[in-house]
């Protein structure tokens, strides 16, 4: 019944998207607006089908319907409800279903936003592209990744339960959906990029229209990546949050190109330049999401994330090929129309900084991509296995990250077109001194490491610059209309949410960078073998093994070592690093116990289970500032939300209005005149 | 302030001084334990999924850490220890590929790409500098006039509107 409903929904989804593509294609060919309007309606068929299919799967999971193979493999009667619901994305087939659901949501979002313009060929081409992508994913569910496969033979009475790693922390319920909301969201700008290329309407209108979708997807992807790091830290028990695992890299790659795009798009809005580059970045971002899914799901790479080997690999690889070929082909074909007349006058200018930013982000993405796929390629070519791991990525990416921090500190202070020495001095001297004094103070106080001190100093530089910028704007507003500081701050920020939201994101990046530098540079880690009642000391923490504790629930058996933690004579509590044994898994899962603090975490793991004679080996680590990684991520998400939030007086801007002046958004005008007045001062 | 034009330079010099202080004392830590730590960061844990021997809690990783400590104590150099592991497990064991053989690609290509990108940018800027700046046409001027008029009207309307 549920399998029937699910299979039907998937079939409707596939046929609906294929029909929609056909109707739109016919309408575009004949120039028949009625067909275009009709074709757009198929988006709702796709949405309905995706909701029905995902609903059928959730229903099957929650009602323990073990006639479905997916439920047998990923669910057990003893699985708690939260992890039961999260099992939808616990394995390959379900995650494709989640992809289709999220894609349906974004297609609906786009269809609703452009409901008045369904007859416009640009919107029709975008919808058509979106429906092609939807057809591909529904096709996967008909073919190699069918979530509604029935069990052969008699229906089992219970299932295996989710992968143990996926059912012992609630973050598992949030990290994958966030990541997918990010990943899949990049389909929207991709759709419009393709539409703009096909129709030849390459003005800035389409880009303004999809800017917000890109930003929303970027915010979700950022959140998803940070939550993934948090999950890894709380669950995997090796003490870190990022291992340059191929699949972590796969989520990071589209983030890098999307971040590059969010910056370079401003050059296009302002100056009409970098059109080819921006389109390439959008196509690359979308292609990298497909590549990431390929790496994650095909089993070509051994990683925590490749749950299954499956036949889905060739399909994804083929689709990736189509996307790249279509993108490159269209950009090449439209090359002549994409030539921009403008020029960048000086490298020391806002647009010059954006160019440098893009070179660095592209280089960053290139290094990560190369390091990720090189072992595969090398093995395919000469059969010898190679590793490219953390030491490589650290060596290559830390300098790039430092350079990006520097740009982040300097670029917002640079005026467009050309920066005079006077303006530079006026805007940067204060923040630069703040940074230098911070660095010297920390170094004299005993902080070590060139990369660390640079990260702290450049972070201070960036925050100093942001404070200066906000204070200057608020002051001039106060002078202009005599309002109080609070009101002026509100007016100023409300008047340009995108700018100030972006600056909040920058503050979040600084927090993350500082936390990365501190936790990577100043951590301490030891192992202790303790018998009952014995103590050990690490960095002022006194760890006493109190005894072992065994808990059994139907879901799992937990063997924990009770460790009393004290510092300076005060008992801080009893922490229980543990090993969990799930009935249907061969491997026991270690679970760390973390004492989280603003300054540092104490991270306890069980290296070997307590024996019957009550002896235990625990791993203890002091990780400075890790909490600030998650806080910084939260600030980045907050800033994105502030930038995305609709402003009240927003003029409607339509995509494809041709010339950039028509499409130029009101806030660009506003900040442009502000830049002028500020520069004149 | 009188520091005037040299203000940014002075701040930069102060920052460099801070870096020198920070780098000074621990530039080369070749104590035995630091060497063991450094080596285990570069060896891949054979039974894990991409973790280094230093990071991994697995028993194999611990055995390798102990073996590395023994070798360091016995006076083997870093290169000798790495070579011993490569002999046993193949190049695969090194998380940082050596700059020889095919692996040279992962080091050389990004550097080459960065140099090319830098050169490309420099060339673009030279070309842009040589181009005469575009002169505004009469159409452009009319457009700007219109837009400024419009803006003036909007601003006036806004300032005349009573505060809510």
XYZ file of N, CA and C in Angstrom, chain A residues 204-412:
627
model
N 21.405 42.159 -16.769
C 21.591 41.807 -15.367
C 20.289 41.414 -14.665
N 19.147 41.515 -15.390
C 17.858 41.275 -14.757
C 17.728 39.885 -14.147
N 18.103 38.856 -14.880
C 17.945 37.478 -14.394
C 18.745 37.257 -13.140
N 19.869 37.958 -13.075
C 20.797 37.740 -11.986
C 20.280 38.377 -10.696
N 19.673 39.563 -10.864
C 19.071 40.195 -9.700
C 17.937 39.315 -9.177
N 17.219 38.704 -10.117
C 16.066 37.907 -9.717
C 16.459 36.656 -8.952
N 17.625 36.111 -9.244
C 17.985 34.853 -8.595
C 19.005 35.032 -7.480
N 19.396 36.309 -7.273
C 20.394 36.596 -6.258
C 19.949 36.084 -4.899
N 18.657 36.320 -4.606
C 18.182 35.938 -3.287
C 18.161 34.416 -3.106
N 17.748 33.695 -4.173
C 17.746 32.226 -4.081
C 19.157 31.714 -3.824
N 20.140 32.334 -4.513
C 21.523 31.911 -4.321
C 21.950 32.133 -2.874
N 21.578 33.296 -2.352
C 21.963 33.634 -0.982
C 21.296 32.687 0.022
N 20.028 32.365 -0.222
C 19.322 31.431 0.673
C 20.016 30.076 0.650
N 20.295 29.583 -0.554
C 20.959 28.280 -0.663
C 22.319 28.323 0.026
N 23.028 29.428 -0.164
C 24.359 29.565 0.439
C 24.262 29.526 1.968
N 23.260 30.221 2.503
C 23.091 30.238 3.959
C 22.810 28.842 4.495
N 21.964 28.100 3.801
C 21.659 26.734 4.247
C 22.897 25.847 4.134
N 23.638 26.001 3.038
C 24.820 25.159 2.868
C 25.840 25.451 3.971
N 26.028 26.745 4.264
C 26.942 27.122 5.352
C 26.515 26.446 6.645
N 25.223 26.576 6.973
C 24.704 25.962 8.198
C 24.913 24.455 8.173
N 24.627 23.847 7.023
C 24.769 22.401 6.915
C 26.207 21.945 7.133
N 27.152 22.690 6.574
C 28.568 22.310 6.719
C 28.992 22.442 8.181
N 28.603 23.551 8.810
C 28.978 23.770 10.213
C 28.336 22.688 11.096
N 27.060 22.377 10.841
C 26.405 21.323 11.626
C 27.086 19.979 11.413
N 27.571 19.747 10.197
C 28.291 18.508 9.917
C 29.562 18.417 10.754
N 30.282 19.547 10.863
C 31.478 19.577 11.687
C 31.141 19.311 13.148
N 30.047 19.907 13.579
C 29.612 19.740 14.969
C 29.261 18.278 15.238
N 28.517 17.699 14.290
C 28.139 16.290 14.426
C 29.387 15.417 14.532
N 30.330 15.680 13.623
C 31.561 14.895 13.613
C 32.281 15.006 14.954
N 32.301 16.220 15.504
C 32.995 16.471 16.767
C 32.310 15.749 17.923
N 30.984 15.755 17.930
C 30.244 15.182 19.052
C 30.084 13.667 18.938
N 30.221 13.138 17.721
C 29.890 11.731 17.525
C 31.102 10.856 17.212
N 31.966 11.311 16.328
C 32.994 10.400 15.824
C 34.112 10.145 16.821
N 34.327 11.080 17.721
C 35.222 10.783 18.828
C 36.698 10.825 18.530
N 37.113 11.390 17.397
C 38.562 11.514 17.213
C 39.038 12.890 17.627
N 38.105 13.727 18.050
C 38.494 15.004 18.636
C 38.490 16.160 17.676
N 38.250 15.880 16.398
C 38.258 16.962 15.418
C 36.881 17.155 14.819
N 36.792 18.115 13.919
C 35.494 18.436 13.317
C 35.593 18.465 11.804
N 36.796 18.377 11.294
C 36.972 18.452 9.839
C 38.199 17.637 9.490
N 38.057 16.631 8.642
C 39.176 15.735 8.369
C 39.608 15.789 6.910
N 39.072 16.760 6.138
C 39.309 16.795 4.696
C 38.923 15.455 4.087
N 37.918 14.853 4.641
C 37.323 13.642 4.094
C 36.736 13.995 2.718
N 36.857 13.109 1.733
C 36.387 13.453 0.389
C 34.967 14.009 0.368
N 34.137 13.512 1.260
C 32.754 13.958 1.185
C 32.552 15.293 1.887
N 33.353 15.544 2.900
C 33.357 16.905 3.453
C 33.788 17.873 2.363
N 34.840 17.487 1.643
C 35.311 18.331 0.554
C 34.207 18.543 -0.484
N 33.443 17.490 -0.736
C 32.387 17.595 -1.737
C 31.352 18.635 -1.332
N 31.093 18.775 -0.027
C 30.131 19.792 0.385
C 30.765 21.172 0.368
N 32.069 21.215 0.531
C 32.782 22.478 0.622
C 33.002 23.103 -0.763
N 33.151 22.253 -1.789
C 33.476 22.760 -3.127
C 32.408 23.720 -3.664
N 31.110 23.320 -3.691
C 30.128 24.287 -4.175
C 30.046 25.523 -3.277
N 30.355 25.348 -1.997
C 30.341 26.509 -1.101
C 31.389 27.521 -1.561
N 32.558 27.020 -1.933
C 33.637 27.922 -2.352
C 33.258 28.681 -3.622
N 32.742 27.960 -4.620
C 32.409 28.650 -5.865
C 31.210 29.575 -5.671
N 30.261 29.157 -4.818
C 29.108 30.030 -4.574
C 29.540 31.289 -3.838
N 30.474 31.161 -2.903
C 30.960 32.333 -2.186
C 31.666 33.278 -3.157
N 32.461 32.705 -4.060
C 33.107 33.530 -5.082
C 32.045 34.278 -5.879
N 30.988 33.562 -6.261
C 29.929 34.183 -7.066
C 29.245 35.326 -6.321
N 28.921 35.102 -5.038
C 28.211 36.136 -4.279
C 29.019 37.436 -4.242
N 30.333 37.319 -4.361
C 31.148 38.532 -4.389
C 31.275 39.108 -5.795
N 31.577 38.226 -6.753
C 31.837 38.771 -8.092
C 30.556 39.285 -8.742
N 29.411 38.793 -8.258
C 28.157 39.259 -8.850
C 27.978 40.756 -8.602
N 28.594 41.255 -7.531
C 28.467 42.683 -7.246
C 29.192 43.514 -8.297
N 30.297 42.952 -8.820
C 31.001 43.669 -9.879
C 30.106 43.749 -11.115
N 29.380 42.655 -11.380
C 28.501 42.677 -12.547
C 27.335 43.645 -12.351
N 26.759 43.645 -11.148
C 25.648 44.567 -10.892
C 26.091 46.009 -11.052
N 27.281 46.291 -10.548
C 27.752 47.662 -10.515
C 28.318 48.097 -11.851
N 29.106 47.207 -12.453
C 29.881 47.619 -13.619
C 29.528 46.839 -14.868
N 28.634 45.860 -14.738
C 28.273 45.079 -15.926
C 29.393 44.196 -16.447
N 30.405 43.957 -15.619
C 31.537 43.151 -16.091
C 31.472 41.744 -15.513
N 32.410 40.898 -15.935
C 32.560 39.530 -15.421
C 31.360 38.637 -15.721
N 30.696 38.892 -16.841
C 29.492 38.099 -17.123
C 29.807 36.633 -17.355
N 30.791 36.369 -18.187
C 31.167 34.977 -18.481
C 31.577 34.274 -17.197
N 32.364 34.990 -16.426
C 32.895 34.425 -15.194
C 31.758 34.064 -14.238
N 30.795 34.974 -14.078
C 29.700 34.705 -13.142
C 28.849 33.529 -13.603
N 28.552 33.486 -14.907
C 27.784 32.344 -15.410
C 28.556 31.050 -15.181
N 29.880 31.115 -15.408
C 30.695 29.908 -15.206
C 30.647 29.466 -13.752
N 30.691 30.434 -12.842
C 30.661 30.073 -11.426
C 29.339 29.395 -11.060
N 28.229 29.900 -11.621
C 26.930 29.281 -11.313
C 26.862 27.860 -11.863
N 27.314 27.711 -13.114
C 27.298 26.373 -13.702
C 28.218 25.451 -12.899
N 29.405 25.979 -12.518
C 30.350 25.160 -11.762
C 29.761 24.764 -10.410
N 29.088 25.699 -9.760
C 28.521 25.397 -8.446
C 27.516 24.257 -8.553
N 26.630 24.367 -9.553
C 25.638 23.310 -9.717
C 26.325 21.982 -10.079
N 27.288 22.064 -10.988
C 27.997 20.837 -11.391
C 28.700 20.207 -10.198
N 29.247 21.043 -9.323
C 29.952 20.500 -8.161
C 28.991 19.843 -7.171
N 27.735 20.323 -7.122
C 26.788 19.618 -6.257
C 26.522 18.212 -6.807
N 26.465 18.104 -8.130
C 26.247 16.776 -8.725
C 27.492 15.910 -8.512
N 28.675 16.526 -8.705
C 29.915 15.781 -8.471
C 29.971 15.306 -7.020
N 29.569 16.189 -6.103
C 29.585 15.826 -4.689
C 28.676 14.645 -4.413
N 27.493 14.659 -5.039
C 26.568 13.550 -4.854
C 27.157 12.274 -5.434
N 27.823 12.415 -6.569
C 28.484 11.258 -7.178
C 29.530 10.679 -6.220
N 30.385 11.569 -5.672
C 31.430 11.082 -4.776
C 30.828 10.438 -3.534
N 29.752 11.066 -3.021
C 29.142 10.556 -1.803
C 28.463 9.229 -2.020
N 27.734 9.130 -3.103
C 26.782 8.042 -3.228
C 27.226 6.877 -4.080
N 28.284 7.059 -4.873
C 28.594 5.989 -5.805
C 29.510 4.948 -5.175
N 30.107 5.289 -4.030
C 31.013 4.341 -3.410
C 32.394 4.326 -4.034
N 32.711 5.317 -4.891
C 34.052 5.336 -5.472
C 35.104 5.690 -4.426
N 34.645 6.376 -3.391
C 35.597 6.803 -2.368
C 35.158 6.222 -1.038
N 36.142 5.708 -0.319
C 35.842 5.208 1.012
C 35.695 6.359 1.971
N 34.555 6.503 2.573
C 34.421 7.578 3.537
C 33.247 7.273 4.442
N 33.145 8.066 5.511
C 32.037 7.854 6.432
C 30.701 7.965 5.735
N 30.683 8.684 4.613
C 29.402 9.019 4.019
C 28.942 8.056 2.939
N 29.837 7.227 2.418
C 29.362 6.355 1.338
C 28.805 5.079 1.945
N 27.519 5.115 2.174
C 26.870 4.018 2.875
C 26.800 2.768 2.010
N 26.631 2.972 0.735
C 26.362 1.818 -0.119
C 27.133 1.908 -1.416
N 27.411 0.762 -1.969
C 27.899 0.688 -3.331
C 26.639 0.597 -4.186
N 26.627 1.313 -5.294
C 25.421 1.164 -6.088
C 25.647 1.552 -7.525
N 24.641 1.251 -8.328
C 24.726 1.489 -9.762
C 24.399 2.930 -10.100
N 24.248 3.767 -9.069
C 23.834 5.131 -9.320
C 24.990 5.952 -9.869
N 26.224 5.474 -9.632
C 27.414 6.209 -10.041
C 27.422 6.615 -11.504
N 27.308 5.649 -12.429
C 27.344 6.018 -13.848
C 26.267 7.027 -14.225
N 25.069 6.889 -13.631
C 23.989 7.825 -13.956
C 24.379 9.241 -13.545
N 24.903 9.383 -12.324
C 25.286 10.711 -11.852
C 26.440 11.272 -12.670
N 27.388 10.398 -13.004
C 28.530 10.836 -13.795
C 28.067 11.312 -15.172
N 27.129 10.564 -15.751
C 26.577 10.960 -17.043
C 25.885 12.307 -16.966
N 25.089 12.500 -15.918
C 24.365 13.760 -15.743
C 25.354 14.905 -15.558
N 26.418 14.648 -14.768
C 27.456 15.653 -14.572
C 28.046 16.064 -15.920
N 28.302 15.039 -16.758
C 28.845 15.327 -18.081
C 27.908 16.216 -18.889
N 26.608 15.916 -18.831
C 25.631 16.706 -19.577
C 25.623 18.146 -19.080
N 25.622 18.319 -17.746
C 25.574 19.664 -17.159
C 26.792 20.478 -17.601
N 27.972 19.860 -17.479
C 29.198 20.590 -17.816
C 29.209 20.911 -19.313
N 28.839 19.912 -20.135
C 28.843 20.135 -21.583
C 27.856 21.236 -21.955
N 26.646 21.198 -21.373
C 25.643 22.215 -21.686
C 26.141 23.596 -21.262
N 26.698 23.668 -20.056
C 27.164 24.960 -19.556
C 28.288 25.521 -20.415
N 29.299 24.707 -20.657
C 30.452 25.174 -21.428
C 30.028 25.505 -22.852
N 29.196 24.612 -23.432
C 28.743 24.832 -24.803
C 27.976 26.138 -24.940
N 27.037 26.376 -24.032
C 26.215 27.589 -24.125
C 27.055 28.844 -23.935
N 27.980 28.783 -22.957
C 28.807 29.978 -22.720
C 29.687 30.254 -23.941
N 30.225 29.154 -24.530
C 31.022 29.341 -25.725
C 30.207 29.919 -26.871
N 28.988 29.427 -27.013
C 28.104 29.843 -28.099
C 27.718 31.321 -27.957
N 27.500 31.746 -26.719
C 27.068 33.123 -26.483
C 28.232 34.060 -26.224
N 29.437 33.531 -26.365
C 30.623 34.293 -25.997
C 30.609 35.726 -26.498
N 30.195 35.910 -27.767
C 30.265 37.263 -28.335
C 29.325 38.234 -27.635
N 28.154 37.715 -27.210
C 27.210 38.622 -26.547
C 27.609 38.932 -25.111
N 28.543 38.121 -24.602
C 28.893 38.273 -23.194
C 30.025 39.269 -22.983
N 30.641 39.687 -24.081
C 31.740 40.645 -23.943
C 31.251 41.898 -23.230
N 31.944 42.269 -22.188
C 31.539 43.457 -21.455
C 32.430 44.620 -21.865
N 31.856 45.784 -22.027
C 32.620 46.915 -22.505
C 33.499 47.548 -21.419
N 33.217 47.275 -20.173
C 33.859 48.035 -19.099
C 35.319 47.706 -18.917
N 35.912 48.375 -17.970
C 37.295 48.098 -17.621
C 37.475 48.385 -16.151
N 38.450 47.728 -15.582
C 38.718 47.966 -14.174
C 39.937 48.858 -14.093
N 39.751 50.014 -13.467
C 40.770 51.044 -13.567
C 42.010 50.751 -12.742
N 41.786 50.177 -11.563
C 42.935 50.013 -10.685
C 42.768 48.757 -9.861
N 43.872 48.041 -9.634
C 43.750 46.865 -8.768
C 43.385 47.257 -7.335
N 43.758 48.474 -6.936
C 43.410 48.912 -5.582
C 42.062 49.605 -5.629
N 41.008 48.786 -5.736
C 39.656 49.313 -5.782
C 38.763 48.175 -5.354
N 37.481 48.468 -5.141
C 36.584 47.420 -4.714
C 36.550 46.288 -5.733
N 36.423 46.652 -7.009
C 36.312 45.577 -8.001
C 37.624 44.817 -8.144
N 38.745 45.535 -7.943
C 40.041 44.852 -7.955
C 40.116 43.824 -6.840
N 39.604 44.211 -5.655
C 39.619 43.288 -4.515
C 38.714 42.092 -4.786
N 37.571 42.352 -5.435
C 36.674 41.239 -5.762
C 37.333 40.280 -6.746
N 38.096 40.843 -7.682
C 38.822 39.980 -8.619
C 39.801 39.085 -7.867
N 40.571 39.701 -6.964
C 41.543 38.924 -6.193
C 40.820 37.867 -5.366
N 39.714 38.264 -4.752
C 38.885 37.344 -3.977
C 38.503 36.139 -4.839
N 38.120 36.412 -6.085
C 37.670 35.326 -6.935
C 38.815 34.425 -7.364
N 39.975 35.018 -7.613
C 41.138 34.195 -7.947
C 41.433 33.256 -6.777
N 41.377 33.800 -5.551
C 41.697 32.983 -4.383
C 40.643 31.904 -4.150
N 39.359 32.272 -4.240
C 38.318 31.265 -4.019
C 38.365 30.190 -5.098
N 38.605 30.614 -6.342
C 38.699 29.619 -7.409
C 39.908 28.723 -7.171
N 41.019 29.327 -6.740
C 42.214 28.538 -6.450
C 41.967 27.563 -5.312
N 41.276 28.038 -4.290
C 40.909 27.213 -3.143
C 40.100 26.003 -3.628
N 39.065 26.289 -4.410
C 38.214 25.209 -4.924
C 39.035 24.245 -5.774
N 39.954 24.803 -6.561
C 40.766 23.963 -7.439
C 41.642 23.019 -6.619
N 42.274 23.561 -5.577
C 43.145 22.733 -4.735
C 42.335 21.618 -4.076
N 41.163 21.975 -3.547
C 40.350 20.975 -2.857
C 39.873 19.910 -3.851
N 39.455 20.358 -5.033
C 38.994 19.407 -6.047
C 40.132 18.470 -6.466
N 41.297 19.060 -6.722
C 42.443 18.265 -7.145
C 42.816 17.242 -6.079
N 42.913 17.712 -4.827
C 43.292 16.807 -3.750
C 42.274 15.697 -3.539
N 41.019 15.991 -3.840
C 39.971 15.002 -3.617
C 39.940 13.940 -4.706
N 40.042 14.389 -5.957
C 39.887 13.404 -7.033
C 41.211 12.835 -7.511
N 42.332 13.477 -7.128
C 43.609 12.997 -7.646
C 43.891 11.527 -7.310
N 43.657 11.101 -6.064
C 43.919 9.685 -5.773
C 43.123 8.746 -6.683
N 41.875 9.137 -6.994
C 41.052 8.316 -7.899
C 41.665 8.259 -9.283
N 42.027 9.440 -9.785
C 42.558 9.523 -11.136
C 43.887 8.777 -11.228
N 44.756 9.005 -10.223
C 46.067 8.360 -10.248
C 45.927 6.847 -10.226
N 44.976 6.380 -9.411
C 44.809 4.933 -9.326
C 44.266 4.372 -10.638
N 43.337 5.122 -11.236
C 42.784 4.671 -12.505
C 43.865 4.637 -13.574
N 44.809 5.599 -13.524
C 45.823 5.697 -14.571
C 46.939 4.674 -14.400
N 47.492 4.589 -13.179
C 48.627 3.664 -13.071
C 48.450 2.573 -12.021
N 47.226 2.459 -11.478
C 46.940 1.334 -10.604
C 47.576 1.405 -9.230
N 48.337 2.480 -8.954
C 48.953 2.577 -7.632
C 48.129 3.495 -6.747
N 47.992 3.074 -5.512
C 47.174 3.875 -4.609
C 48.003 4.962 -3.947
N 47.373 6.128 -3.842
C 48.020 7.283 -3.229
C 47.046 7.883 -2.229
N 47.555 8.643 -1.295
C 46.672 9.357 -0.393
C 46.953 10.842 -0.489
N 45.897 11.630 -0.428
C 46.052 13.064 -0.282
C 45.218 13.441 0.927
N 45.870 13.784 2.001
C 45.127 13.990 3.243
C 45.389 15.324 3.892
N 45.061 15.353 5.163
C 45.073 16.599 5.911
C 46.371 17.406 5.766
N 47.556 16.778 5.879
C 48.770 17.613 5.790
C 48.870 18.352 4.457
N 48.433 17.686 3.380
C 48.445 18.361 2.077
C 47.488 19.544 2.079
N 46.239 19.283 2.489
C 45.235 20.343 2.432
C 45.611 21.505 3.347
N 46.167 21.184 4.519
C 46.566 22.261 5.423
C 47.639 23.124 4.774
N 48.662 22.452 4.234
C 49.758 23.193 3.622
C 49.258 24.108 2.508
N 48.318 23.607 1.697
C 47.873 24.385 0.548
C 46.833 25.433 0.913
N 45.928 25.104 1.840
C 44.781 26.001 2.013
C 44.989 27.057 3.093
N 45.880 26.793 4.061
C 46.065 27.812 5.100
C 46.544 29.145 4.510
N 47.546 29.141 3.610
C 47.935 30.434 3.030
C 46.791 31.108 2.265
N 45.996 30.313 1.560
C 44.871 30.906 0.822
C 43.876 31.517 1.806
N 43.612 30.779 2.887
C 42.670 31.288 3.889
C 43.160 32.588 4.501
N 44.476 32.663 4.789
C 45.037 33.886 5.371
C 44.891 35.046 4.385
N 45.178 34.770 3.116
C 45.055 35.829 2.110
C 43.603 36.300 1.996
N 42.663 35.355 2.085
C 41.246 35.733 2.007
C 40.849 36.588 3.214
N 41.374 36.239 4.394
C 41.086 37.044 5.575
C 41.581 38.471 5.377
N 42.779 38.592 4.810
C 43.330 39.916 4.570
C 42.411 40.719 3.642
N 41.979 40.060 2.559
C 41.079 40.748 1.627
C 39.783 41.139 2.306
N 39.294 40.241 3.170
C 38.025 40.514 3.842
C 38.149 41.736 4.742
N 39.359 41.948 5.265
C 39.568 43.107 6.118
C 39.662 44.389 5.299
N 40.308 44.290 4.147
C 40.615 45.499 3.384
C 39.498 45.874 2.410
N 38.924 44.864 1.736
C 38.049 45.143 0.601
C 36.834 46.016 0.935
N 36.134 45.767 2.059
C 34.951 46.598 2.295
C 35.284 48.077 2.449
